[in-house]
PDB file of C-alpha atoms in Angstrom:
ATOM      1  CA  UNK W  66     197.698 298.091 205.422  1.00  0.00           C
ATOM      2  CA  UNK W  67     197.969 301.726 204.433  1.00  0.00           C
ATOM      3  CA  UNK W  68     196.324 304.689 206.083  1.00  0.00           C
ATOM      4  CA  UNK W  69     194.451 307.483 204.376  1.00  0.00           C
ATOM      5  CA  UNK W  70     196.131 310.861 204.079  1.00  0.00           C
ATOM      6  CA  UNK W  71     194.072 313.331 206.124  1.00  0.00           C
ATOM      7  CA  UNK W  72     190.937 311.160 206.201  1.00  0.00           C
ATOM      8  CA  UNK W  73     189.642 312.540 202.897  1.00  0.00           C
ATOM      9  CA  UNK W  74     189.840 309.329 200.864  1.00  0.00           C
ATOM     10  CA  UNK W  75     193.155 310.245 199.313  1.00  0.00           C
ATOM     11  CA  UNK W  76     196.047 307.803 199.522  1.00  0.00           C
ATOM     12  CA  UNK W  77     199.350 308.906 198.113  1.00  0.00           C
ATOM     13  CA  UNK W  78     197.576 311.839 196.444  1.00  0.00           C
ATOM     14  CA  UNK W  79     195.017 309.605 194.688  1.00  0.00           C
ATOM     15  CA  UNK W  80     191.292 309.656 195.365  1.00  0.00           C
ATOM     16  CA  UNK W  81     190.548 305.957 195.657  1.00  0.00           C
ATOM     17  CA  UNK W  82     187.017 306.515 196.953  1.00  0.00           C
ATOM     18  CA  UNK W  83     186.081 306.908 193.302  1.00  0.00           C
ATOM     19  CA  UNK W  84     186.030 303.449 191.775  1.00  0.00           C
ATOM     20  CA  UNK W  85     188.602 304.458 189.212  1.00  0.00           C
ATOM     21  CA  UNK W  86     190.589 301.501 187.924  1.00  0.00           C
ATOM     22  CA  UNK W  87     193.332 303.678 186.456  1.00  0.00           C
ATOM     23  CA  UNK W  88     193.910 305.411 189.787  1.00  0.00           C
ATOM     24  CA  UNK W  89     194.092 302.014 191.482  1.00  0.00           C
ATOM     25  CA  UNK W  90     196.704 300.997 188.909  1.00  0.00           C
ATOM     26  CA  UNK W  91     198.750 304.104 189.652  1.00  0.00           C
ATOM     27  CA  UNK W  92     198.525 303.379 193.385  1.00  0.00           C
ATOM     28  CA  UNK W  93     199.674 299.813 192.743  1.00  0.00           C
ATOM     29  CA  UNK W  94     202.745 301.193 190.958  1.00  0.00           C
ATOM     30  CA  UNK W  95     203.459 303.355 194.021  1.00  0.00           C
ATOM     31  CA  UNK W  96     203.317 300.272 196.248  1.00  0.00           C
ATOM     32  CA  UNK W  97     205.153 297.984 193.850  1.00  0.00           C
ATOM     33  CA  UNK W  98     207.522 300.161 191.759  1.00  0.00           C
ATOM     34  CA  UNK W  99     208.637 297.160 189.710  1.00  0.00           C
ATOM     35  CA  UNK W 100     205.057 296.769 188.375  1.00  0.00           C
ATOM     36  CA  UNK W 101     204.807 297.544 184.644  1.00  0.00           C
ATOM     37  CA  UNK W 102     201.328 298.527 183.409  1.00  0.00           C
ATOM     38  CA  UNK W 103     200.002 297.561 179.978  1.00  0.00           C
ATOM     39  CA  UNK W 104     198.269 300.143 177.734  1.00  0.00           C
ATOM     40  CA  UNK W 105     194.626 300.674 178.695  1.00  0.00           C
ATOM     41  CA  UNK W 106     192.241 299.241 176.081  1.00  0.00           C
ATOM     42  CA  UNK W 107     194.931 297.119 174.434  1.00  0.00           C
ATOM     43  CA  UNK W 108     194.810 293.386 173.733  1.00  0.00           C
ATOM     44  CA  UNK W 109     196.331 292.450 177.091  1.00  0.00           C
ATOM     45  CA  UNK W 110     193.940 294.748 178.945  1.00  0.00           C
ATOM     46  CA  UNK W 111     190.943 293.143 177.219  1.00  0.00           C
ATOM     47  CA  UNK W 112     192.266 289.748 178.339  1.00  0.00           C
ATOM     48  CA  UNK W 113     192.235 290.818 181.983  1.00  0.00           C
ATOM     49  CA  UNK W 114     195.906 291.723 182.292  1.00  0.00           C
ATOM     50  CA  UNK W 115     196.702 295.124 183.803  1.00  0.00           C
ATOM     51  CA  UNK W 116     200.451 294.690 184.076  1.00  0.00           C
ATOM     52  CA  UNK W 117     203.482 292.570 184.833  1.00  0.00           C
ATOM     53  CA  UNK W 118     205.260 292.088 188.149  1.00  0.00           C
ATOM     54  CA  UNK W 119     208.554 290.213 188.045  1.00  0.00           C
ATOM     55  CA  UNK W 120     207.498 288.486 184.815  1.00  0.00           C
ATOM     56  CA  UNK W 121     204.063 287.432 186.097  1.00  0.00           C
ATOM     57  CA  UNK W 122     200.793 288.763 184.679  1.00  0.00           C
ATOM     58  CA  UNK W 123     198.756 290.900 187.094  1.00  0.00           C
ATOM     59  CA  UNK W 124     195.134 292.032 187.344  1.00  0.00           C
ATOM     60  CA  UNK W 125     194.485 295.016 189.628  1.00  0.00           C
ATOM     61  CA  UNK W 126     191.147 295.240 191.426  1.00  0.00           C
ATOM     62  CA  UNK W 127     189.847 298.168 193.451  1.00  0.00           C
ATOM     63  CA  UNK W 128     187.162 296.945 195.844  1.00  0.00           C
ATOM     64  CA  UNK W 129     185.710 299.351 198.399  1.00  0.00           C
ATOM     65  CA  UNK W 130     183.644 296.546 199.961  1.00  0.00           C
ATOM     66  CA  UNK W 131     186.733 294.913 201.503  1.00  0.00           C
ATOM     67  CA  UNK W 132     186.847 297.511 204.281  1.00  0.00           C
ATOM     68  CA  UNK W 133     183.090 297.264 204.922  1.00  0.00           C
ATOM     69  CA  UNK W 134     182.708 293.482 204.893  1.00  0.00           C
ATOM     70  CA  UNK W 135     186.133 292.009 205.604  1.00  0.00           C
ATOM     71  CA  UNK W 136     185.698 289.980 202.428  1.00  0.00           C
ATOM     72  CA  UNK W 137     187.523 290.123 199.143  1.00  0.00           C
ATOM     73  CA  UNK W 138     185.572 289.578 195.937  1.00  0.00           C
ATOM     74  CA  UNK W 139     186.926 287.558 193.000  1.00  0.00           C
ATOM     75  CA  UNK W 140     184.687 288.075 189.964  1.00  0.00           C
ATOM     76  CA  UNK W 141     184.413 285.114 187.587  1.00  0.00           C
ATOM     77  CA  UNK W 142     181.287 285.919 185.542  1.00  0.00           C
ATOM     78  CA  UNK W 143     179.988 289.258 184.259  1.00  0.00           C
ATOM     79  CA  UNK W 144     177.348 290.976 182.158  1.00  0.00           C
ATOM     80  CA  UNK W 145     177.288 294.400 180.546  1.00  0.00           C
ATOM     81  CA  UNK W 146     175.608 296.958 182.815  1.00  0.00           C
ATOM     82  CA  UNK W 147     172.027 297.669 181.779  1.00  0.00           C
ATOM     83  CA  UNK W 148     171.627 294.360 179.902  1.00  0.00           C
ATOM     84  CA  UNK W 149     170.112 291.884 182.388  1.00  0.00           C
ATOM     85  CA  UNK W 150     168.915 289.648 179.539  1.00  0.00           C
ATOM     86  CA  UNK W 151     172.474 289.150 178.326  1.00  0.00           C
ATOM     87  CA  UNK W 152     174.156 285.743 178.787  1.00  0.00           C
ATOM     88  CA  UNK W 153     176.745 285.515 181.554  1.00  0.00           C
ATOM     89  CA  UNK W 154     180.277 285.608 180.151  1.00  0.00           C
ATOM     90  CA  UNK W 155     183.499 284.547 181.802  1.00  0.00           C
ATOM     91  CA  UNK W 156     185.325 287.524 183.230  1.00  0.00           C
ATOM     92  CA  UNK W 157     188.708 287.768 181.490  1.00  0.00           C
ATOM     93  CA  UNK W 158     191.337 286.127 183.596  1.00  0.00           C
ATOM     94  CA  UNK W 159     194.760 285.440 182.175  1.00  0.00           C
ATOM     95  CA  UNK W 160     196.454 286.935 185.222  1.00  0.00           C
ATOM     96  CA  UNK W 161     198.761 284.909 187.453  1.00  0.00           C
ATOM     97  CA  UNK W 162     198.515 287.421 190.302  1.00  0.00           C
ATOM     98  CA  UNK W 163     195.692 289.610 191.582  1.00  0.00           C
ATOM     99  CA  UNK W 164     196.330 292.885 193.392  1.00  0.00           C
ATOM    100  CA  UNK W 165     193.380 293.861 195.565  1.00  0.00           C
ATOM    101  CA  UNK W 166     193.329 297.517 196.670  1.00  0.00           C
ATOM    102  CA  UNK W 167     191.094 299.754 198.749  1.00  0.00           C
ATOM    103  CA  UNK W 168     191.669 303.164 200.306  1.00  0.00           C
ATOM    104  CA  UNK W 169     193.499 301.517 203.193  1.00  0.00           C
ATOM    105  CA  UNK W 170     194.417 298.020 202.046  1.00  0.00           C
ATOM    106  CA  UNK W 171     196.551 296.301 199.427  1.00  0.00           C
ATOM    107  CA  UNK W 172     197.252 292.608 198.899  1.00  0.00           C
ATOM    108  CA  UNK W 173     198.807 290.430 196.198  1.00  0.00           C
ATOM    109  CA  UNK W 174     197.324 286.949 195.790  1.00  0.00           C
ATOM    110  CA  UNK W 175     198.329 284.283 193.284  1.00  0.00           C
ATOM    111  CA  UNK W 176     195.592 282.660 191.197  1.00  0.00           C
ATOM    112  CA  UNK W 177     196.521 279.288 192.693  1.00  0.00           C
ATOM    113  CA  UNK W 178     195.993 280.600 196.219  1.00  0.00           C
ATOM    114  CA  UNK W 179     192.714 282.224 195.184  1.00  0.00           C
ATOM    115  CA  UNK W 180     191.579 278.800 193.992  1.00  0.00           C
ATOM    116  CA  UNK W 181     192.565 277.244 197.347  1.00  0.00           C
ATOM    117  CA  UNK W 182     190.641 279.926 199.239  1.00  0.00           C
ATOM    118  CA  UNK W 183     187.582 279.457 197.000  1.00  0.00           C
ATOM    119  CA  UNK W 184     187.225 275.760 197.768  1.00  0.00           C
ATOM    120  CA  UNK W 185     183.922 275.010 199.485  1.00  0.00           C
ATOM    121  CA  UNK W 186     182.635 278.532 198.766  1.00  0.00           C
ATOM    122  CA  UNK W 187     179.402 279.291 196.930  1.00  0.00           C
ATOM    123  CA  UNK W 188     179.397 281.327 193.758  1.00  0.00           C
ATOM    124  CA  UNK W 189     177.666 284.581 194.748  1.00  0.00           C
ATOM    125  CA  UNK W 190     175.899 287.122 192.565  1.00  0.00           C
ATOM    126  CA  UNK W 191     176.687 290.461 194.233  1.00  0.00           C
ATOM    127  CA  UNK W 192     175.010 292.614 191.584  1.00  0.00           C
ATOM    128  CA  UNK W 193     172.932 292.162 188.420  1.00  0.00           C
ATOM    129  CA  UNK W 194     176.196 292.180 186.429  1.00  0.00           C
ATOM    130  CA  UNK W 195     178.712 290.323 188.593  1.00  0.00           C
ATOM    131  CA  UNK W 196     179.123 286.801 189.989  1.00  0.00           C
ATOM    132  CA  UNK W 197     182.097 285.463 191.885  1.00  0.00           C
ATOM    133  CA  UNK W 198     183.440 284.394 195.264  1.00  0.00           C
ATOM    134  CA  UNK W 199     183.464 286.321 198.536  1.00  0.00           C
ATOM    135  CA  UNK W 200     186.583 285.314 200.444  1.00  0.00           C
ATOM    136  CA  UNK W 201     187.470 286.512 203.966  1.00  0.00           C
ATOM    137  CA  UNK W 202     190.657 288.594 203.930  1.00  0.00           C
ATOM    138  CA  UNK W 203     192.025 286.569 206.821  1.00  0.00           C
ATOM    139  CA  UNK W 204     191.658 283.421 204.748  1.00  0.00           C
ATOM    140  CA  UNK W 205     193.545 284.935 201.827  1.00  0.00           C
ATOM    141  CA  UNK W 206     196.246 286.027 204.247  1.00  0.00           C
ATOM    142  CA  UNK W 207     196.509 282.433 205.456  1.00  0.00           C
ATOM    143  CA  UNK W 208     197.119 281.164 201.928  1.00  0.00           C
ATOM    144  CA  UNK W 209     199.239 284.050 200.720  1.00  0.00           C
ATOM    145  CA  UNK W 210     200.719 285.883 203.663  1.00  0.00           C
ATOM    146  CA  UNK W 211     201.619 289.018 201.667  1.00  0.00           C
ATOM    147  CA  UNK W 212     199.701 292.073 202.766  1.00  0.00           C
ATOM    148  CA  UNK W 213     200.694 295.744 202.757  1.00  0.00           C
TER     149      UNK W 213
END
């Protein structure tokens, strides 16, 4: 777990209270200097890969709800915002590792351990554009055991 700098939502000089994926990526690089980011908007990015860590593909997720609910959210299905009539599409997911970040929390979880934690969970639609699994942080810690 990491603490905020000065209580203003800034961690390591980054304002993570804004749901800014690029800032979350930069924070991830601060925490894991060996992380190599892929170009934003490139082929890998469109396939759900934000970078590489020790040869493994990584997707970086900023999720402010972790602190509020104690749950992590793994999105599997999505729609384009403002298009409720659109068919659900599989959220890109070629990553082997997920990095979940908030203002005060960071955790790496392998896709295999996400799958173990998702057993016996219900698929949950948390917004008109997102469906996935809510997983208690403590449960992810049980399967993974790597938390910063």
